[in-house]
mmCIF file of C-alpha atoms in Angstrom:
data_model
loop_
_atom_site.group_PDB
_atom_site.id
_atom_site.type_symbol
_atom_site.label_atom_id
_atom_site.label_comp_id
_atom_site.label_asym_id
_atom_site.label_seq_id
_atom_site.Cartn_x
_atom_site.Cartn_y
_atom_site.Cartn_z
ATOM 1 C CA UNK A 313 130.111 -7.593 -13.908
ATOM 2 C CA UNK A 314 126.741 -8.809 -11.646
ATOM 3 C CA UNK A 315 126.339 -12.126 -11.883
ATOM 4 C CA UNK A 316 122.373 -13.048 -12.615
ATOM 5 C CA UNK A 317 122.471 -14.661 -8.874
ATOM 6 C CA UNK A 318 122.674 -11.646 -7.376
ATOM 7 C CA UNK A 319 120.054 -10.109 -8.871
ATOM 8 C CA UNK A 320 117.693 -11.856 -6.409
ATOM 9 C CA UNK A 321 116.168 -8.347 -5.316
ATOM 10 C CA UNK A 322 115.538 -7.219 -8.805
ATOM 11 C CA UNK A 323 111.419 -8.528 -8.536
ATOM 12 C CA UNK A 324 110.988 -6.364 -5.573
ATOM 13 C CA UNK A 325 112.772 -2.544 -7.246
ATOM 14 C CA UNK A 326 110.815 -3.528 -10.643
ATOM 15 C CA UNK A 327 107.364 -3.679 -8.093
ATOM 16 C CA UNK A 328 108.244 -0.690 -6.370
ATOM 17 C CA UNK A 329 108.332 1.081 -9.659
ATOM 18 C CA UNK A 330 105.441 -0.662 -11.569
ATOM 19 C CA UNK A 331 103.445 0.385 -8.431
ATOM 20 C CA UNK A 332 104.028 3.415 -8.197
ATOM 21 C CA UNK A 333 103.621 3.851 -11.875
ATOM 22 C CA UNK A 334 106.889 5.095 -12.819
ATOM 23 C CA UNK A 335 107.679 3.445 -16.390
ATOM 24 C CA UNK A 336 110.900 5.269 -16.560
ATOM 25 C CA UNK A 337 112.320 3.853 -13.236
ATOM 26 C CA UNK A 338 111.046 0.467 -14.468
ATOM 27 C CA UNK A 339 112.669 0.432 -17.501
ATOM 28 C CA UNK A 340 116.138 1.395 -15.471
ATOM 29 C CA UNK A 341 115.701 -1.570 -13.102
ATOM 30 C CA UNK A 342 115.976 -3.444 -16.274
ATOM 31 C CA UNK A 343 118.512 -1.554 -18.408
ATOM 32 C CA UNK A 344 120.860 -1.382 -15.748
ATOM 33 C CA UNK A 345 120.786 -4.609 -14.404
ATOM 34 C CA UNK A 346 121.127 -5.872 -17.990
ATOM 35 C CA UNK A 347 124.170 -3.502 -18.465
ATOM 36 C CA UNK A 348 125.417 -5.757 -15.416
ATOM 37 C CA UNK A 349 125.464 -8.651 -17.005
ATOM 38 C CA UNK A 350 121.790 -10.177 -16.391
ATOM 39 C CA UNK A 351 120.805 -12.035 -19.703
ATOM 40 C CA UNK A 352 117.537 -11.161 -20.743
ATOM 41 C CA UNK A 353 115.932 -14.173 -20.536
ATOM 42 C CA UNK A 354 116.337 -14.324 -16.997
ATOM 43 C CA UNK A 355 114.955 -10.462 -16.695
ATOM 44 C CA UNK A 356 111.644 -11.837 -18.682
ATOM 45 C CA UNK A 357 110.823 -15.205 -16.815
ATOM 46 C CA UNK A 358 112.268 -14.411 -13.198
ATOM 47 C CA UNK A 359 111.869 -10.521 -13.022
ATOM 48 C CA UNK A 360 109.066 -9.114 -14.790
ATOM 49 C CA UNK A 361 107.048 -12.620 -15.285
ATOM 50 C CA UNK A 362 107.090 -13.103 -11.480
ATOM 51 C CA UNK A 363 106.507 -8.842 -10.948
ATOM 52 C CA UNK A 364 103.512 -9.343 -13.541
ATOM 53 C CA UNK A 365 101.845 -12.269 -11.157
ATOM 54 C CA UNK A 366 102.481 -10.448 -8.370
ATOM 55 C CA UNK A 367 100.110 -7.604 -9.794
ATOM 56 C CA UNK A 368 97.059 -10.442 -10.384
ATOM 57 C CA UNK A 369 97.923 -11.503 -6.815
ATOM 58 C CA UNK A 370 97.919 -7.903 -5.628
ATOM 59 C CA UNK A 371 94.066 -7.238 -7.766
ATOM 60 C CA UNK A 372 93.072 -10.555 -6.066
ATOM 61 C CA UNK A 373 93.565 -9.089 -2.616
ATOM 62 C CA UNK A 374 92.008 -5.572 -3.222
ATOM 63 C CA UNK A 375 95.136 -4.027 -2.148
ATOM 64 C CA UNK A 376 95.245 -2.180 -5.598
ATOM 65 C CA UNK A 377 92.342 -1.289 -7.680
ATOM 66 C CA UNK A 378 91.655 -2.447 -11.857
ATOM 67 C CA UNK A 379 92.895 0.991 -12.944
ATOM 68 C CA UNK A 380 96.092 0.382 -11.432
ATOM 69 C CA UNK A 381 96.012 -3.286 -12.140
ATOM 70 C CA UNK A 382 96.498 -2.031 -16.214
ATOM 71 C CA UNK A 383 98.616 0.374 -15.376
ATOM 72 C CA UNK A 384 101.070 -1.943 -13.592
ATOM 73 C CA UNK A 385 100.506 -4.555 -17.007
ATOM 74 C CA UNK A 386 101.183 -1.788 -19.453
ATOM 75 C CA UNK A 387 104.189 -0.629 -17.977
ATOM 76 C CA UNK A 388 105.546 -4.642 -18.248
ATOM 77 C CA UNK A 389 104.610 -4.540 -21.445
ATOM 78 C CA UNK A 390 106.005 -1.735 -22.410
ATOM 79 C CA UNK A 391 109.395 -2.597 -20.701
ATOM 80 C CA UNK A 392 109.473 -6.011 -22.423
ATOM 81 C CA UNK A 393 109.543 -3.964 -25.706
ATOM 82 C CA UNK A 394 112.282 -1.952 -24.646
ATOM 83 C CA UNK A 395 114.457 -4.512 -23.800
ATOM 84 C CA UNK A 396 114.070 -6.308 -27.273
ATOM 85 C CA UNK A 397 114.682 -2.924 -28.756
ATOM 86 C CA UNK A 398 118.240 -3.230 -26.799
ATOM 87 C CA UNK A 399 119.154 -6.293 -29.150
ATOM 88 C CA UNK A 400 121.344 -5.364 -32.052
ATOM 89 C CA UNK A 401 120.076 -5.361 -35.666
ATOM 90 C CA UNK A 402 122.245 -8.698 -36.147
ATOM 91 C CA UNK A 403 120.203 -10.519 -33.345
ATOM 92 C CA UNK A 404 117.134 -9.596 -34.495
ATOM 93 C CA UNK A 405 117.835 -10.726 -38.285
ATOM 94 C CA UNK A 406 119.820 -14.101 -37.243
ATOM 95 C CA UNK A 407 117.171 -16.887 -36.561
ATOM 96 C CA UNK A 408 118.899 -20.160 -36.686
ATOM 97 C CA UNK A 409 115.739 -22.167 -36.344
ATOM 98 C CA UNK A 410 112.798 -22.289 -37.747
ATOM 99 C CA UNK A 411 109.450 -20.178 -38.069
ATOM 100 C CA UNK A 412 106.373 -20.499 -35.374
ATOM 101 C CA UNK A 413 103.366 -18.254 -34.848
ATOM 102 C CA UNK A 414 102.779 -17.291 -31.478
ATOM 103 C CA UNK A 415 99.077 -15.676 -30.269
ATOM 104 C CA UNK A 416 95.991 -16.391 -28.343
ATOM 105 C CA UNK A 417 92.952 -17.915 -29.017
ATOM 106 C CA UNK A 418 89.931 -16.262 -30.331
ATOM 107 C CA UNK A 419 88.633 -13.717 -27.598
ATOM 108 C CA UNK A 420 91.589 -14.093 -24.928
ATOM 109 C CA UNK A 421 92.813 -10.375 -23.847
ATOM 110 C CA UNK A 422 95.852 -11.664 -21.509
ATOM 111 C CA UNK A 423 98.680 -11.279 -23.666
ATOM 112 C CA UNK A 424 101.349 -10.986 -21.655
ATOM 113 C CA UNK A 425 102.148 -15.091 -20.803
ATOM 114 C CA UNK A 426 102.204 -14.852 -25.368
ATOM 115 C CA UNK A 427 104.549 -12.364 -25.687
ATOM 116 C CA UNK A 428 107.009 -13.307 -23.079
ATOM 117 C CA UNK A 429 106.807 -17.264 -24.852
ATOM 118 C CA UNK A 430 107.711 -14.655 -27.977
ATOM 119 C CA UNK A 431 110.488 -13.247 -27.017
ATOM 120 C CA UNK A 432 111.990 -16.020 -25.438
ATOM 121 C CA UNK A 433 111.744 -18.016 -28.595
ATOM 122 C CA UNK A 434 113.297 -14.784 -30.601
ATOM 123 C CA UNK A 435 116.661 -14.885 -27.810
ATOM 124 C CA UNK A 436 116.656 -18.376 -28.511
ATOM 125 C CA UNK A 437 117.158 -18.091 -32.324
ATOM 126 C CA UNK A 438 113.756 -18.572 -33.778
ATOM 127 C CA UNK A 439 111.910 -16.572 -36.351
ATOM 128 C CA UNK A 440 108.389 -15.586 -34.205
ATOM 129 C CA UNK A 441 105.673 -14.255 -36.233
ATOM 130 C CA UNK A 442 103.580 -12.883 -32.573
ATOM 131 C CA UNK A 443 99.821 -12.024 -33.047
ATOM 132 C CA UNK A 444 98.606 -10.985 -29.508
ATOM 133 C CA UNK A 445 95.485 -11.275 -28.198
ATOM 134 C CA UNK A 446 92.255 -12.574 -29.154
ATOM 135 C CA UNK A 447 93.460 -14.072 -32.695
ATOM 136 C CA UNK A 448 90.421 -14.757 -34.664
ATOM 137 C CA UNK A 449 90.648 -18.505 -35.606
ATOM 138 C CA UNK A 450 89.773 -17.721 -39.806
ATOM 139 C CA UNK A 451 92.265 -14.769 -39.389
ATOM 140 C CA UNK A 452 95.046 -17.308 -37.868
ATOM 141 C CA UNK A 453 94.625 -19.958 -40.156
ATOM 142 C CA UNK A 454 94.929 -17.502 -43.087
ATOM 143 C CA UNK A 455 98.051 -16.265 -41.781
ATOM 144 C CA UNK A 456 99.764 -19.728 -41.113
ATOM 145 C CA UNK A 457 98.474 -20.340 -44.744
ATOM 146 C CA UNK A 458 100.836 -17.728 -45.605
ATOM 147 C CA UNK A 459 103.670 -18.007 -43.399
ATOM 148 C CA UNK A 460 103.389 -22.369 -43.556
ATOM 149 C CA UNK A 461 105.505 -22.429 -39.878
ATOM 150 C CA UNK A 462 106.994 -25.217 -38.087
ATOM 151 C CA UNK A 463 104.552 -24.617 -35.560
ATOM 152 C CA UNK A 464 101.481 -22.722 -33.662
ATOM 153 C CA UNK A 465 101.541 -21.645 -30.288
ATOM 154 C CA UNK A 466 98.521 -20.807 -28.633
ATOM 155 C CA UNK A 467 97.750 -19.110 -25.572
ATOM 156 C CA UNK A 468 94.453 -19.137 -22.781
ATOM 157 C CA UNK A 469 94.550 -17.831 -19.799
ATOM 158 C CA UNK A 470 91.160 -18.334 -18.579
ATOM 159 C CA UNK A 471 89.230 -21.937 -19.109
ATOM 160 C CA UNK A 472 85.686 -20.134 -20.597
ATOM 161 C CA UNK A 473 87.668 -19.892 -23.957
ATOM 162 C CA UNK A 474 88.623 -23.867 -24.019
ATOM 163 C CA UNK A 475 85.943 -23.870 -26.449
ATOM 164 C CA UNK A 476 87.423 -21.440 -29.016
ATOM 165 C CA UNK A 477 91.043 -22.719 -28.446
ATOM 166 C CA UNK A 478 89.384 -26.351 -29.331
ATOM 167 C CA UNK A 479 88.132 -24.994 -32.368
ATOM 168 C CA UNK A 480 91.963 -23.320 -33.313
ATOM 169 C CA UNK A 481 93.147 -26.362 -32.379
ATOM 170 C CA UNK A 482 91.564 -28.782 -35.372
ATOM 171 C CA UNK A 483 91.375 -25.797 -37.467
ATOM 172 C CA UNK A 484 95.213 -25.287 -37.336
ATOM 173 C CA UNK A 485 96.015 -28.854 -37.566
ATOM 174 C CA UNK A 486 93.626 -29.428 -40.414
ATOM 175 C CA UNK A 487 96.072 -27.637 -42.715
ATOM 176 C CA UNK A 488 99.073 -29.624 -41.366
ATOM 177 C CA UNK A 489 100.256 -27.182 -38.276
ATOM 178 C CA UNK A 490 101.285 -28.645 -35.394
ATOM 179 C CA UNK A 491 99.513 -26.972 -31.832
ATOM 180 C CA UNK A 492 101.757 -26.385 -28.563
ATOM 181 C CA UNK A 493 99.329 -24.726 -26.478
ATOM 182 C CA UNK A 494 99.585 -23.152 -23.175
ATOM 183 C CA UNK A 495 98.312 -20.717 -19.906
ATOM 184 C CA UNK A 496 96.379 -21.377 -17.303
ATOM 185 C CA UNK A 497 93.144 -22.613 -19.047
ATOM 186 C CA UNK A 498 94.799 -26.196 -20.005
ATOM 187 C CA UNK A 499 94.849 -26.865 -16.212
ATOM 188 C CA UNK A 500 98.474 -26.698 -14.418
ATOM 189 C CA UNK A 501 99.139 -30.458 -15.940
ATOM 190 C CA UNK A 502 97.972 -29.617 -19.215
ATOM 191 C CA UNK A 503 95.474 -32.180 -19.209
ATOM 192 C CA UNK A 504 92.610 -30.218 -21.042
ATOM 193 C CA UNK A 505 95.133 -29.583 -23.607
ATOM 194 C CA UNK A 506 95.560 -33.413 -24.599
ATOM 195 C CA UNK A 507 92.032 -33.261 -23.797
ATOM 196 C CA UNK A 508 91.462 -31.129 -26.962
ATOM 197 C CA UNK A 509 93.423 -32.705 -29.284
ATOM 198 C CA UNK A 510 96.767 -30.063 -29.127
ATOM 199 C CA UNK A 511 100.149 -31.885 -30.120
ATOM 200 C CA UNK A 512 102.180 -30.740 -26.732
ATOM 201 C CA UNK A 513 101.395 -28.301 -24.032
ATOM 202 C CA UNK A 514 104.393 -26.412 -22.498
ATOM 203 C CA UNK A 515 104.035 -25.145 -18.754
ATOM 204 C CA UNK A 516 106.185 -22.376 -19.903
ATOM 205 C CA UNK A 517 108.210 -20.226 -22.246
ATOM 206 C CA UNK A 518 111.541 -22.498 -21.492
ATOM 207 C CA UNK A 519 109.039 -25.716 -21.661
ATOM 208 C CA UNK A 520 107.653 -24.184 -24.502
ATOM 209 C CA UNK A 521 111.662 -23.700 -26.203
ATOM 210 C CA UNK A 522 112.369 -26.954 -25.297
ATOM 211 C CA UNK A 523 109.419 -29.052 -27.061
ATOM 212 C CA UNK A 524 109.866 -26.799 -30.003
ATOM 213 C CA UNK A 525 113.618 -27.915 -30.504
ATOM 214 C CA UNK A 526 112.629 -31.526 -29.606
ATOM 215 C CA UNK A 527 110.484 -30.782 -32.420
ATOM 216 C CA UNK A 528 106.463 -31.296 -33.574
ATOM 217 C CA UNK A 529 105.413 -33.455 -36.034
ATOM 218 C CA UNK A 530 103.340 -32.592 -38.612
ATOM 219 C CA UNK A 531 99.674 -33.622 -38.462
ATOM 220 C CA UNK A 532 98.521 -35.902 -41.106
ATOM 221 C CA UNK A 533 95.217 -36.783 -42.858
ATOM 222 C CA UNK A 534 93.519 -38.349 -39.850
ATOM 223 C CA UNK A 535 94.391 -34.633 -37.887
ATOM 224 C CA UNK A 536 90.724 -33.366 -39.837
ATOM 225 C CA UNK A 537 88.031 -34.320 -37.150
ATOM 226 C CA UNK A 538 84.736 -33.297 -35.710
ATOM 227 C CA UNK A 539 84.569 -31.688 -32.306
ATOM 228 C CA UNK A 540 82.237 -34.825 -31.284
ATOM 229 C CA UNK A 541 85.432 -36.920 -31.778
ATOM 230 C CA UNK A 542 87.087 -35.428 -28.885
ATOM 231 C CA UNK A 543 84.754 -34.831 -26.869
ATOM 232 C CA UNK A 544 81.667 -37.490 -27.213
ATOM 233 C CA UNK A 545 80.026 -36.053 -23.870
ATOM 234 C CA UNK A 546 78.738 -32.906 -25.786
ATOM 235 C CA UNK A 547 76.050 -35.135 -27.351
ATOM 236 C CA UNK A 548 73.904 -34.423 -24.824
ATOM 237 C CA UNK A 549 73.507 -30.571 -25.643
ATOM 238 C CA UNK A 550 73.975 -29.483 -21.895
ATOM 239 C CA UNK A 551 76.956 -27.198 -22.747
ATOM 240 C CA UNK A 552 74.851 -25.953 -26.002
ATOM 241 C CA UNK A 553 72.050 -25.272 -23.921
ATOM 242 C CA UNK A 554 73.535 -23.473 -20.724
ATOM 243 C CA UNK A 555 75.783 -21.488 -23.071
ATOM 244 C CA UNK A 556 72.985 -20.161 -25.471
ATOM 245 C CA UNK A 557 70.861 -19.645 -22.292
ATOM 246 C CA UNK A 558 73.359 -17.476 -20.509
ATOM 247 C CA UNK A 559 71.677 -14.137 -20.609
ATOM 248 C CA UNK A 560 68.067 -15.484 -19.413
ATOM 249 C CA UNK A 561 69.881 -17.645 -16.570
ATOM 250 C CA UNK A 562 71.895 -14.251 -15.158
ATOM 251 C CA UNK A 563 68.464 -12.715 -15.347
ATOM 252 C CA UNK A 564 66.605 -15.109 -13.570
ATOM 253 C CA UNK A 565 69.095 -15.661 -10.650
ATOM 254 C CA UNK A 566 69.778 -11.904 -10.227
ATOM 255 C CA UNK A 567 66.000 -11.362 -9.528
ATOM 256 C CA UNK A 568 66.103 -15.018 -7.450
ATOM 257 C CA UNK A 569 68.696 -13.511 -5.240
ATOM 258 C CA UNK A 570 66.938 -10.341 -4.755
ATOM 259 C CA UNK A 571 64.033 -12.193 -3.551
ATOM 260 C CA UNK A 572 66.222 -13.946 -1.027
ATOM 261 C CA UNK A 573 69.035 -12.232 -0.237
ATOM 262 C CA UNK A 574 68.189 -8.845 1.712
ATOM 263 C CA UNK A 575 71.391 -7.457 1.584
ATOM 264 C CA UNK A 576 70.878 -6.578 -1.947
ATOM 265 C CA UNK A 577 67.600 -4.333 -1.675
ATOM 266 C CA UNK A 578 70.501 -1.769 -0.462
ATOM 267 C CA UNK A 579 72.611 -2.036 -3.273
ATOM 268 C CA UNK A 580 73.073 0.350 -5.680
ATOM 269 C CA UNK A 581 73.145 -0.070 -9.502
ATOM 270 C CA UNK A 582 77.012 0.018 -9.498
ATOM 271 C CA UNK A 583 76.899 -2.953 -7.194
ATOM 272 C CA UNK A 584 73.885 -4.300 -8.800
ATOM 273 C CA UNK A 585 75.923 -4.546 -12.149
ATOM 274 C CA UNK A 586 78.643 -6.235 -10.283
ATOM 275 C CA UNK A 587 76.645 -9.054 -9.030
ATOM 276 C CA UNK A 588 75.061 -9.488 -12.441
ATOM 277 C CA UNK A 589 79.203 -9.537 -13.704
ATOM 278 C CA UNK A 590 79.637 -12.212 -11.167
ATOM 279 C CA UNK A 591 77.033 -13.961 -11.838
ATOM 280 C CA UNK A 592 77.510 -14.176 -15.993
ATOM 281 C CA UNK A 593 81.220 -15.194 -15.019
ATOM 282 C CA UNK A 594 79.537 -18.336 -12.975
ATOM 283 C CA UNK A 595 77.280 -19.322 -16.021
ATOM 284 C CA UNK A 596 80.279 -18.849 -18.454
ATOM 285 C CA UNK A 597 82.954 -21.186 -16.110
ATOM 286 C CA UNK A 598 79.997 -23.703 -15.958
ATOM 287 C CA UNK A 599 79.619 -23.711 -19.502
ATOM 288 C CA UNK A 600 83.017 -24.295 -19.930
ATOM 289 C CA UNK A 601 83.099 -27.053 -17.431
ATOM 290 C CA UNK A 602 80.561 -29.016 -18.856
ATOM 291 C CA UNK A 603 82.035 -28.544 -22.549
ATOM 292 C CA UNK A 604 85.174 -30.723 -20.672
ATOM 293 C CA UNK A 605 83.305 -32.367 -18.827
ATOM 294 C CA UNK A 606 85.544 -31.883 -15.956
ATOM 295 C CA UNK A 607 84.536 -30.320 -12.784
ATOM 296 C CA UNK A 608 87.770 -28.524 -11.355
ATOM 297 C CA UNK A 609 87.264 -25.782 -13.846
ATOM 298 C CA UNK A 610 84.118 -24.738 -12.199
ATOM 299 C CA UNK A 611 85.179 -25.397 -8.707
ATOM 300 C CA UNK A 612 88.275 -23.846 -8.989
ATOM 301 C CA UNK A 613 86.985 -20.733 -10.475
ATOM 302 C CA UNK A 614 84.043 -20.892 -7.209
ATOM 303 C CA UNK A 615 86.614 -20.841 -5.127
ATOM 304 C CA UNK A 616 89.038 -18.271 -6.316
ATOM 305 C CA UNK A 617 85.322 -15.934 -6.551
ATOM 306 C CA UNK A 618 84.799 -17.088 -2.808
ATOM 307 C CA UNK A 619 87.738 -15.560 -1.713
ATOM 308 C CA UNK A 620 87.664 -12.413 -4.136
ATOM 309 C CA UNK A 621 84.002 -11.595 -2.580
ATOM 310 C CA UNK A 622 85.575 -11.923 0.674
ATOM 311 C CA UNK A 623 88.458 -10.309 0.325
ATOM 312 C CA UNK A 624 85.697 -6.974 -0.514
ATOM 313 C CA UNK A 625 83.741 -7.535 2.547
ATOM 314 C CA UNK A 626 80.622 -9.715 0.617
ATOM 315 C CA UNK A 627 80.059 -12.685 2.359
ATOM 316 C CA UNK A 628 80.369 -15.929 0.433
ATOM 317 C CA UNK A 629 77.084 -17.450 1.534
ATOM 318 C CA UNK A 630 75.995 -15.143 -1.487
ATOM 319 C CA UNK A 631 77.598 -17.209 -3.617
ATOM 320 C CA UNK A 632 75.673 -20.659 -2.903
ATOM 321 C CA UNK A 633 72.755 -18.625 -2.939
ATOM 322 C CA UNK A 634 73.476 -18.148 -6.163
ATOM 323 C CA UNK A 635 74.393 -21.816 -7.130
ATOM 324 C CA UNK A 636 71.253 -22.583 -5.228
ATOM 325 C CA UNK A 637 69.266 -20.454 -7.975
ATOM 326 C CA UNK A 638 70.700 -21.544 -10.725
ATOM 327 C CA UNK A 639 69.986 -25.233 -9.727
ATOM 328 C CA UNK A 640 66.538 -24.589 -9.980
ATOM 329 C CA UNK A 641 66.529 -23.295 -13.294
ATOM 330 C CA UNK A 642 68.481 -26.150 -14.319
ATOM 331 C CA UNK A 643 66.796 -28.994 -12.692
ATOM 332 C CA UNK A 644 66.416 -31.105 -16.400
ATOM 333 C CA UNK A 645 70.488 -31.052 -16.740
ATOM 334 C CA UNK A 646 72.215 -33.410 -14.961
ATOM 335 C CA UNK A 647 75.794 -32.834 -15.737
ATOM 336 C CA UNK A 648 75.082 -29.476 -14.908
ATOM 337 C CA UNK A 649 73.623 -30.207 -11.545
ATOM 338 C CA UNK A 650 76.251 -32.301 -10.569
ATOM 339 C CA UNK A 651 78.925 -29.458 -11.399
ATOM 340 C CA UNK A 652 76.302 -27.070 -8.937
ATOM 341 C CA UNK A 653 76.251 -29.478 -6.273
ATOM 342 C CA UNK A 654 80.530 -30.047 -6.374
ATOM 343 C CA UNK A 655 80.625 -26.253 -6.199
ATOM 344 C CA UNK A 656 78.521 -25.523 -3.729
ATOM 345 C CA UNK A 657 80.567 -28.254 -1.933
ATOM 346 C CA UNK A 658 83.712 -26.796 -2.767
ATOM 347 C CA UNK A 659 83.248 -23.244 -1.350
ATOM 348 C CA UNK A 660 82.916 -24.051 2.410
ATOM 349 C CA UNK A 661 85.460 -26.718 2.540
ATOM 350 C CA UNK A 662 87.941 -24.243 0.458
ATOM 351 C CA UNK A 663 91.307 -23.833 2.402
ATOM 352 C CA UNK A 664 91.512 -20.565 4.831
ATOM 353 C CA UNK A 665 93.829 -18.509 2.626
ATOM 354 C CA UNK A 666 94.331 -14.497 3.971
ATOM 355 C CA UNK A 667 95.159 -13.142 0.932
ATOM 356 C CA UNK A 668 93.726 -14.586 -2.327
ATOM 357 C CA UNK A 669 96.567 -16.157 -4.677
ATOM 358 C CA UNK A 670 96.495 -15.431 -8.268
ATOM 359 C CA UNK A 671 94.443 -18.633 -9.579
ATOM 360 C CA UNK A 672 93.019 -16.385 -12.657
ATOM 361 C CA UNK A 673 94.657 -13.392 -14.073
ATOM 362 C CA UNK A 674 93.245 -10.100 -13.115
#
């Protein structure tokens, strides 16, 4: 029987196969090195988890295009299915722990970092009730109103929906649900996750297993509390204001840069509506940055953009351009300014990095 440390080349067949699209050879990576004697979880976290990164990494770099970006993600999905559906009936009606809810917060799409936290839980005897993506925060509270589990986790991948997974957050523990949140939006210490009131953050699915069996407390009376209580910064209105302004700030710049940046009288409306993308993106990660108050989520995301842009030949002096533009229009804001002025720091001085690592999901 294989021993799971010698399944160290397993990441690189289940790439070969997700890349060339071949679910079927995917899915026998798996089987057969479970039929070996690889336990599952280790086929989830350091297989296919590390396989699925790989293919934001991969998007990041150009070297594969969106299509095949969600081709590569639905075949991972659709091989973690398949190796649940390998458990026996017994295992999958034997919980020996309690009940959680497992989902993302209202208008997240990445699923995947959810359902592998699911399944993990399930091996590890709990009863997981999983949701998916973009969980509508009425919709979840109604369910955990019906289900009453031991515990909520909630997933965010990317930090513009901090907002919405604040606004799970007290609306979960309002009704006496503890919050373990995780994903990439919380920051890689979690610290936007305390920030926002959740009960524990778990790096991981195994961080996430062992807080869970550690177990969460039950909020109390003094868990009901305004967003202001949080976060006393938003007083000022700044996030309020740049978020309801979005659509006339993308406007504005897009028309700024075409005044100044020559490049783009050649482009065509394909690459027109690309910029304009780009440019909603930046308005939407500065929102989200000044709703924190902290300035790493908008630098970060520059950055990571920075390199994308270069990575398909557009030079990143576009970029401050951009920042330059929206400075202008936002001249009365100071948080806001200040964020502008650390990212248009940021992007020069950004480390020399030839292929673009996997800082957002694609």
């Amino acid at each position: 029987m294989r021993h799971p440390t010698a399944a160290a080349d397993l990441p690189d067949r289940l790439w070969r196969a997700v890349a060339d699209g071949d679910e079927y050879a995917a899915a026998d990576v798996l089987h057969t090195a479970a039929a070996d004697g690889v336990d599952e979880e280790t086929l989830l976290l350091e297989v296919i988890a590390p396989v699925q990164e790989r293919t934001g990494t991969e998007w990041a770099a150009g070297r594969i295009s969106v299509a095949q970006e969600h081709s590569a993600t639905a075949i991972n999905e659709r091989v973690v299915v398949g190796l649940a559906h390998r458990r026996t009936a017994a295992e999958h009606l034997a919980p020996h722990h309690g009940r959680v809810t497992v989902g993302c917060v209202d208008g997240e799409w990445h699923a995947f970092p959810a359902r592998l936290v699911a399944e993990v839980l399930r091996l590890r005897g709990w009863r997981v009730d999983y949701l998916g993506a973009r969980t509508p925060t009425a919709h979840l509270v109604a369910h955990l109103h019906l289900t009453n589990p031991d515990a909520v986790l909630l997933s965010a991948s990317l930090p513009t929906h901090l907002p919405a997974a604040h606004a799970a957050f007290t609306a979960c523990q309002a009704i006496g649900v503890p919050v373990l949140a995780g994903g990439r939006a919380f920051g890689a210490d979690g610290r936007l996750a305390r920030l926002l009131g959740a009960d524990r953050w778990a790096a991981d699915a195994r961080g996430a297993a062992a807080a869970l069996k550690a177990g969460l407390a039950r909020p109390g009376p003094a868990a009901i509390r305004q967003v202001a209580d949080d976060l006393p910064h938003l007083v000022d209105q700044e996030y309020t204001m740049v978020a309801q302004s979005r659509p006339v700030l993308v406007k504005q710049t897009l028309a700024g840069l075409e005044a100044r940046f020559p490049a783009m009288r050649g482009y065509d409306d394909a690459q027109r509506e690309h910029t304009a993308e780009d440019l909603a993106h930046i308005v939407d990660f500065l929102a989200a940055a000044l709703y924190v108050d902290d300035p790493e989520v908008f630098t970060a995301f520059l950055t990571w953009t920075a390199d994308i842009l270069e990575a398909r030949h557009v030079p990143a002096r576009s970029l401050l351009l951009g920042l330059d533009i929206l400075a202008e229009q936002l001249r009365e804001f100071p948080r806001a300014l200040g964020l502008l002025r650390e990212g248009s720091a940021a992007v020069p001085d950004r480390p020399t990095r030839p292929v673009p690592g996997p800082h957002l999901p694609a």
